[in-house]
Every structure is written in C-alpha cells, then in structure tokens.
PDB file of C-alpha atoms in Angstrom:
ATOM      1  CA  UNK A  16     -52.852  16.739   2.794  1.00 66.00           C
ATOM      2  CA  UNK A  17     -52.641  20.456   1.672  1.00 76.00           C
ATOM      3  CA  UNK A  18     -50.683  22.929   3.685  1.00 79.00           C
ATOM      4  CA  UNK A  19     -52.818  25.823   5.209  1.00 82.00           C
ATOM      5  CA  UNK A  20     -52.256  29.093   3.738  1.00 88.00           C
ATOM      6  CA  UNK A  21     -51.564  30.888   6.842  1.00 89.00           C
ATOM      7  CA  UNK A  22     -48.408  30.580   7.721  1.00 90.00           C
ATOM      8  CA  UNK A  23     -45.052  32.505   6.627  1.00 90.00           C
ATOM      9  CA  UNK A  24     -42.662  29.337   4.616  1.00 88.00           C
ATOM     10  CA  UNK A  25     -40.376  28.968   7.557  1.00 88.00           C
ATOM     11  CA  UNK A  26     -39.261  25.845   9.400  1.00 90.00           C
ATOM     12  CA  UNK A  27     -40.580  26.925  13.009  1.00 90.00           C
ATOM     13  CA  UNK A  28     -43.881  27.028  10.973  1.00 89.00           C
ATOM     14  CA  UNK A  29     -44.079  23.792   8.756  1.00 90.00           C
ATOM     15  CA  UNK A  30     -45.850  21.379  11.225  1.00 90.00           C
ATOM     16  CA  UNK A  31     -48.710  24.148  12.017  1.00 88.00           C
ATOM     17  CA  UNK A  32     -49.288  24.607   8.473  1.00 88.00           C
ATOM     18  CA  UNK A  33     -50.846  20.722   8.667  1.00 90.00           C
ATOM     19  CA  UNK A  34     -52.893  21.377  11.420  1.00 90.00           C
ATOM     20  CA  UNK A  35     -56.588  20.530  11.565  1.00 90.00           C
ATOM     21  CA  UNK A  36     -59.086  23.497  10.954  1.00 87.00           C
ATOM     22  CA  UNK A  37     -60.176  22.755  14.597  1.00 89.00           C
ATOM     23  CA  UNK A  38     -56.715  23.156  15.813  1.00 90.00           C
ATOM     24  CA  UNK A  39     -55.804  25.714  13.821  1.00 88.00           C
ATOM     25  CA  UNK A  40     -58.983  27.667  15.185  1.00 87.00           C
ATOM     26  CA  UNK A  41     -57.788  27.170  18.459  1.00 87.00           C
ATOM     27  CA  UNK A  42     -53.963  27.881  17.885  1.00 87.00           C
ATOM     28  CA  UNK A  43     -55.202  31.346  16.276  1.00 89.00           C
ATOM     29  CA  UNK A  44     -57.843  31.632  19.671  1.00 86.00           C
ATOM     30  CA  UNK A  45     -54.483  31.506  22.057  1.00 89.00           C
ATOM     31  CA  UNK A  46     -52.070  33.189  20.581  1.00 88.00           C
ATOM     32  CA  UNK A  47     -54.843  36.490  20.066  1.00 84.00           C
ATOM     33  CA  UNK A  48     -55.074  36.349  23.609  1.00 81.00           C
ATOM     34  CA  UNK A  49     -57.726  37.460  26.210  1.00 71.00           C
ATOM     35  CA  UNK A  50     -61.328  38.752  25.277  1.00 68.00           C
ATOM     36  CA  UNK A  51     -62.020  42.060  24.814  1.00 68.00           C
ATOM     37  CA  UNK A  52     -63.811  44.585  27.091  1.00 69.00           C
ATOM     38  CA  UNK A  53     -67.671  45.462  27.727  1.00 72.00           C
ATOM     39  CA  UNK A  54     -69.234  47.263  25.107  1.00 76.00           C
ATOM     40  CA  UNK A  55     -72.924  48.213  24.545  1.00 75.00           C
ATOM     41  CA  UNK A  56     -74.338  47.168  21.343  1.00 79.00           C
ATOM     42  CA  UNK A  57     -75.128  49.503  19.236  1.00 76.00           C
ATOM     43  CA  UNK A  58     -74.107  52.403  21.626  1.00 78.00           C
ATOM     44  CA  UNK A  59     -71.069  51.543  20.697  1.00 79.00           C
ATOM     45  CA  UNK A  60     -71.031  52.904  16.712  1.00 80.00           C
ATOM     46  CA  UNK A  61     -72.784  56.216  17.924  1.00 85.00           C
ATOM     47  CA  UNK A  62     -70.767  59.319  17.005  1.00 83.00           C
ATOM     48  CA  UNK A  63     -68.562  58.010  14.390  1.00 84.00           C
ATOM     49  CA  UNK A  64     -65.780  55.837  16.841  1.00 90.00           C
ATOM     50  CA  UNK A  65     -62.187  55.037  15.665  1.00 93.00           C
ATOM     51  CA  UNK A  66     -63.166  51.934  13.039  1.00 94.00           C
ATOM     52  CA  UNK A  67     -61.090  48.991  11.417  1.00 96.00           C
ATOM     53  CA  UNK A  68     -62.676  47.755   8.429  1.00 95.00           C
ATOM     54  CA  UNK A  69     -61.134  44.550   7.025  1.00 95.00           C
ATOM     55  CA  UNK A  70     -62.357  44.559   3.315  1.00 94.00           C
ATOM     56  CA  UNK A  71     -62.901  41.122   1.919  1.00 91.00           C
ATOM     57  CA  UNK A  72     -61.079  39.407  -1.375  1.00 89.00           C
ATOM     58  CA  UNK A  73     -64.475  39.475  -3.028  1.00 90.00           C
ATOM     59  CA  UNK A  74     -64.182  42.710  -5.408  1.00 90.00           C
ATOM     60  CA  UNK A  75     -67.858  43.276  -5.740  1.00 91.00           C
ATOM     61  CA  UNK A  76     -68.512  42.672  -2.215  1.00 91.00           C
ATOM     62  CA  UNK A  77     -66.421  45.299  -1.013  1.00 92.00           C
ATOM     63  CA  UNK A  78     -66.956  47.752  -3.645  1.00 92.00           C
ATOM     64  CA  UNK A  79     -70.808  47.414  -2.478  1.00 92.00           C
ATOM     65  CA  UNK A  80     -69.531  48.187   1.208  1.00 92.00           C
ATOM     66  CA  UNK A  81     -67.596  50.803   0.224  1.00 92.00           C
ATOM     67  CA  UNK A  82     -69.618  52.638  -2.231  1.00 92.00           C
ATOM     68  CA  UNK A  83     -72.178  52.279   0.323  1.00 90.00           C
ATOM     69  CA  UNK A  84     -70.970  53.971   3.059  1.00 91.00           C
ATOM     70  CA  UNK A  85     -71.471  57.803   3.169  1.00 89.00           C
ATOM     71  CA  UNK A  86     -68.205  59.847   3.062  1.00 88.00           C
ATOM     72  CA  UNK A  87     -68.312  60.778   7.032  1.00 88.00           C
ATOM     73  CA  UNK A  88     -67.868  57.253   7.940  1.00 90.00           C
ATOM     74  CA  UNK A  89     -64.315  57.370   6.034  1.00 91.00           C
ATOM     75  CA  UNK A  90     -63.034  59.888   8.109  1.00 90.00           C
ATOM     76  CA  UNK A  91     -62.481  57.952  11.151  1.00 91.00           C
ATOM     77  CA  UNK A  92     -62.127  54.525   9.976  1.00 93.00           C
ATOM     78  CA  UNK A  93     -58.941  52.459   8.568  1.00 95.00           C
ATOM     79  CA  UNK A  94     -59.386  50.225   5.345  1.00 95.00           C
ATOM     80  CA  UNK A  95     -57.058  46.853   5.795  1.00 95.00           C
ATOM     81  CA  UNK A  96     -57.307  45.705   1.642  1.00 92.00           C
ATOM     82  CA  UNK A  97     -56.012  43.529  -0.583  1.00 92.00           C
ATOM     83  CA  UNK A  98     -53.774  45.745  -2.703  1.00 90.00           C
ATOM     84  CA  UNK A  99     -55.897  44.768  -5.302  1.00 89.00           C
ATOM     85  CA  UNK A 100     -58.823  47.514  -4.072  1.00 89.00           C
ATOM     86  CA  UNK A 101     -56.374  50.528  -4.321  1.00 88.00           C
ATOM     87  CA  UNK A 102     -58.440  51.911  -6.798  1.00 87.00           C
ATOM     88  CA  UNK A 103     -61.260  51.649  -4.895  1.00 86.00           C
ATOM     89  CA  UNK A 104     -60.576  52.942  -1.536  1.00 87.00           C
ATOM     90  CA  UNK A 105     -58.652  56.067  -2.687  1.00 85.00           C
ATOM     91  CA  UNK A 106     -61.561  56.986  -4.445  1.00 84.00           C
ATOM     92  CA  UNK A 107     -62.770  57.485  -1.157  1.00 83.00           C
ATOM     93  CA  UNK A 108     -59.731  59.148   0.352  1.00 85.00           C
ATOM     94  CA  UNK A 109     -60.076  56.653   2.978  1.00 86.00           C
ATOM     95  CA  UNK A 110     -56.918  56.055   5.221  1.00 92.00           C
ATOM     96  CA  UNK A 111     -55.750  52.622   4.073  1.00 93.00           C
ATOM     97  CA  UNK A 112     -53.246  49.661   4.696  1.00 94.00           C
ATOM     98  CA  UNK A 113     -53.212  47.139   1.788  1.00 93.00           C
ATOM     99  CA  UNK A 114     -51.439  43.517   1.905  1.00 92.00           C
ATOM    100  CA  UNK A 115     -50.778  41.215  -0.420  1.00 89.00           C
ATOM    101  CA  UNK A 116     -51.513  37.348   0.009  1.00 84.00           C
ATOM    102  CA  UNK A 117     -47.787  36.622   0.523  1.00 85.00           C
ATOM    103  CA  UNK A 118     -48.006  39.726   3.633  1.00 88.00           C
ATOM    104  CA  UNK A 119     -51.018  38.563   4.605  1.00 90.00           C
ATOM    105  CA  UNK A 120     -49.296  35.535   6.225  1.00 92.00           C
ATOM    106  CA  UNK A 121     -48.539  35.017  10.091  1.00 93.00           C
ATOM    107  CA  UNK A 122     -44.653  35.234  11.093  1.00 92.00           C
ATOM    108  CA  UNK A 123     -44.230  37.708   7.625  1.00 93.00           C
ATOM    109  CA  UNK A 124     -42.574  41.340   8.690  1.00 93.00           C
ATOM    110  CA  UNK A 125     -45.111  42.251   6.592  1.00 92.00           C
ATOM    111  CA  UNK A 126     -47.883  40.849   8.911  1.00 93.00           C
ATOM    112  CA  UNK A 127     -46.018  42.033  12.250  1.00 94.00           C
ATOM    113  CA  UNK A 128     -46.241  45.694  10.246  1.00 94.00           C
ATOM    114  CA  UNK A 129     -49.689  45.466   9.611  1.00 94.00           C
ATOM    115  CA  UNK A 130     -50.823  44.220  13.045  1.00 94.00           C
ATOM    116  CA  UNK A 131     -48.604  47.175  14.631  1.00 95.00           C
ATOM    117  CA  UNK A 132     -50.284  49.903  12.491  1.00 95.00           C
ATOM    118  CA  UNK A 133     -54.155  48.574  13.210  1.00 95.00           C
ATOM    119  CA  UNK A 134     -53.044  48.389  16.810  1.00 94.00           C
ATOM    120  CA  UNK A 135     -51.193  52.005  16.702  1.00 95.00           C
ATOM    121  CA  UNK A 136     -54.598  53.168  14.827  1.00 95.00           C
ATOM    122  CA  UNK A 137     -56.416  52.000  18.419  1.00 92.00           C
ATOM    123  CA  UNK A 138     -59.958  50.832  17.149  1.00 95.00           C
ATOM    124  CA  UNK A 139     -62.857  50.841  19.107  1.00 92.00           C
ATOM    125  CA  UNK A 140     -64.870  49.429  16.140  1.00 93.00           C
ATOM    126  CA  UNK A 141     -63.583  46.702  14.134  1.00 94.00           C
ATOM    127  CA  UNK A 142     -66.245  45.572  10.874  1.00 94.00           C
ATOM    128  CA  UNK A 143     -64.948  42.485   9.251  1.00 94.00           C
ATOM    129  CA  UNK A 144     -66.192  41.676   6.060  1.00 92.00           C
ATOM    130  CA  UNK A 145     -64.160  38.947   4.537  1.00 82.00           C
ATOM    131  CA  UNK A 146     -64.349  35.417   4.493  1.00 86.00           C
ATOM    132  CA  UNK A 147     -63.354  32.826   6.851  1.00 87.00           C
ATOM    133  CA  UNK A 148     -59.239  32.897   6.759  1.00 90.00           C
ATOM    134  CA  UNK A 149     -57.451  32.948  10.076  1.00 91.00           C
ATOM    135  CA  UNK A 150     -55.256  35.577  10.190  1.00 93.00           C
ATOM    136  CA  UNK A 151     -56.920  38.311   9.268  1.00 92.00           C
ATOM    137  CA  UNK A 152     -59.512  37.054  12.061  1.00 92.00           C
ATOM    138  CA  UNK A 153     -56.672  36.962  14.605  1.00 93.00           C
ATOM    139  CA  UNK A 154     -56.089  40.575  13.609  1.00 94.00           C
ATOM    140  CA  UNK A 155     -59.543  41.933  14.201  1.00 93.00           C
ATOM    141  CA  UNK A 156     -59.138  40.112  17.688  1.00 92.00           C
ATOM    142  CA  UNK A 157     -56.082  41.798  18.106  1.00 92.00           C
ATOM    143  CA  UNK A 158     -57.472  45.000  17.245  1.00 92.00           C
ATOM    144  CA  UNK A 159     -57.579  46.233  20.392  1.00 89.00           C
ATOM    145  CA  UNK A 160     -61.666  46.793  19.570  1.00 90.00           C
ATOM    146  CA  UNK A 161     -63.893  45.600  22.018  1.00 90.00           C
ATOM    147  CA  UNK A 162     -66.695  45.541  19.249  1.00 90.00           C
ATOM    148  CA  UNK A 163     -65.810  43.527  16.711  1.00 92.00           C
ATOM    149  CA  UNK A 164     -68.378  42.606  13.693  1.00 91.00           C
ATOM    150  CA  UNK A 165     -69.286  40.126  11.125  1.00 89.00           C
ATOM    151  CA  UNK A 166     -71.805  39.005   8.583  1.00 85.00           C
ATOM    152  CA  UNK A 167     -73.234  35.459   8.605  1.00 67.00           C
ATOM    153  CA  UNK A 168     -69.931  33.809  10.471  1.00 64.00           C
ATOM    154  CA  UNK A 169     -71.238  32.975  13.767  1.00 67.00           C
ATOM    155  CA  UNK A 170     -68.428  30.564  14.409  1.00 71.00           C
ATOM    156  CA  UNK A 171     -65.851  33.159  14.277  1.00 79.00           C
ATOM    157  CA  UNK A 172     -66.605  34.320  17.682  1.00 79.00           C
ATOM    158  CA  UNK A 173     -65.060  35.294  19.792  1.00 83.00           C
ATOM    159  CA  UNK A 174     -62.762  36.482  16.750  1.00 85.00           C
ATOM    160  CA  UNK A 175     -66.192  38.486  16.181  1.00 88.00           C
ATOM    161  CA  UNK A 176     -68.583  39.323  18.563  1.00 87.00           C
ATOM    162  CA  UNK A 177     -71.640  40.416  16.947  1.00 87.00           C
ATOM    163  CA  UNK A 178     -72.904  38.733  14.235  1.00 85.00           C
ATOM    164  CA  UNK A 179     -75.359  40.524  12.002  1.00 85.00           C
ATOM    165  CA  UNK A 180     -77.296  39.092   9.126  1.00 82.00           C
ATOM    166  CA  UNK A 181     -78.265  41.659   7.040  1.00 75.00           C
ATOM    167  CA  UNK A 182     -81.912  40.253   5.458  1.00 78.00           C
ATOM    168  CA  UNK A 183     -82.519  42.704   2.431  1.00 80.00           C
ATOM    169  CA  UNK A 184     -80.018  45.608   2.978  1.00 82.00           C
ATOM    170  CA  UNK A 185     -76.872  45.674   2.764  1.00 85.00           C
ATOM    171  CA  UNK A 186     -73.970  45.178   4.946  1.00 88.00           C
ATOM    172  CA  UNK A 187     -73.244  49.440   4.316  1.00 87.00           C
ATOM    173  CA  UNK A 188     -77.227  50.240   4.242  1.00 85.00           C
ATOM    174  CA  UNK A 189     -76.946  48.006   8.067  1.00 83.00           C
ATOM    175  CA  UNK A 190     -74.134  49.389   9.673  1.00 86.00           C
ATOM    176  CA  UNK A 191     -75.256  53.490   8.937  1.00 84.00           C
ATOM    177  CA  UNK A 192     -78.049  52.966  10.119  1.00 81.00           C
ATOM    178  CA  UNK A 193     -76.512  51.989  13.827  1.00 79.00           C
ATOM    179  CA  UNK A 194     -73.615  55.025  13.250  1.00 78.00           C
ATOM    180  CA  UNK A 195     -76.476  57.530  12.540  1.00 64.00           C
ATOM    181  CA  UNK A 196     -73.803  58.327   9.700  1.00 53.00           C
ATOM    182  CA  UNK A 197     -75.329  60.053   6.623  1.00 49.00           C
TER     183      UNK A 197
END
C-alpha cells in the first residue's frame, strides 16, 4: 500500500498516512471543523469581496484562470500557488502565498504558516481550482469563507459549497461574470 501524500514524515503521523481515501475524507472533514455561515449565491461575489484563490498544479489551467481574470479582481483577492507559478502571478501584481509540495503537507510549519496567513487575510470568497488533494481542501474549509467554490468536484462538499460547471466558458469568463468585475 502507498502512503498518502498528505501528511508531514513524522511518527504521530505514519498510521494516517495509510488511511483509506474514505477515512482520510472524513479525518480532513473533522479536524476543519464546523460549516460555514449563510451566504447568498451569487450576492455573495458582488462588489469585489475579500477572495482566496487556490491555483491548481496544472500550469495551463491556472495560467487560463489567471490571464482571464480582469486586473480589478486582483486587487482584493490572495493567490495560494505552487511556487512554481511565481512568474505568473506577479505578472499580475497579485498578492500571493506560494508552497512547495514538501509545505504543502499537514503538521509542516510551513502549512501551519500558510493556514495562519489565509485565515489573517479573512476571506469571504474562497475559488478553488485545483484538483482533488486534501489539504489544500481542508484549507479552503478553513478559510474562514462562507462561500467556497469549485469546478466539477461535487464530492468535495462541504470542503466546497458551490459547484459550478462551466459548459463552454471558462472558469475566469464564469466567475466575472457573477463579480460584475471588468
């Protein structure tokens, strides 16, 4: 059996890192704690709100995103990245916290520095566009954000808690349109 990724190499975290994926869904679900608060959907992206926008691994998916999204939108919103999109997201001048996949780990300082600075940011929008991986999930829940958004991963919820599927625009094309950003 192969170990999970998610966890820090440390001893209190061997046997976790041979959970089940059910299991380790579940572990993640408890320790992010409650559910957020009400929210109105898409009220909730009007007027440019505080937003946390975990970037995903896939380079050409979140150059798309970013290069998508008009300049406005960057001025109240946080990048979490892979340190490999530095490049990228300073074009923008977009405030940014990168991580590498060693960080990117729960029980690393690293991790417990970049939970404290997405919760010291205080989101009220969280887009996450990555793929399936645990802790980064467990950070968007952690957010603080009582809207918290993802493309095609309905069983993230209630890690996410609006799904949308964009048909033939994209992710940045879908979520403008609902900040009324241009």
């Amino acid at each position: 059996m192969k170990p999970s990724p998610y966890f820090a190499d440390r001893l209190r975290y061997f046997f976790k890192r041979f959970y089940s994926p059910e299991k380790l869904y579940r572990w993640f679900l408890d320790v992010a704690g409650d559910d957020s608060g009400e929210f109105n959907f898409p009220a909730a992206l009007q007027g440019n709100p505080k937003t946390v926008v975990f970037l995903s691994r896939d380079i050409d998916k979140s150059t798309a995103f970013v290069k998508g999204m008009p300049d406005s939108f960057f001025k109240n919103a946080l990048l979490c990245s892979p340190d490999t999109m530095q490049v990228l997201v300073s074009a923008k001048r977009a405030n940014a916290i990168y991580y590498t996949e060693l960080e990117c780990r729960y029980g690393e300082p690293a991790f417990e520095e970049l939970q404290y600075k997405i919760k010291d940011f205080g989101p009220q929008v969280c887009i996450y566009l990555g793929e399936v991986f645990w802790p980064t999930l467990y950070l968007a829940k952690k957010s603080g954000a009582n809207c918290r958004i993802g493309f095609t991963e309905e069983h993230c919820f209630p890690f996410l808690n609006v799904c949308l599927k964009p048909n033939k625009m994209s992710e940045a094309a879908l979520i403008s349109q609902y900040y009324g950003a241009k």
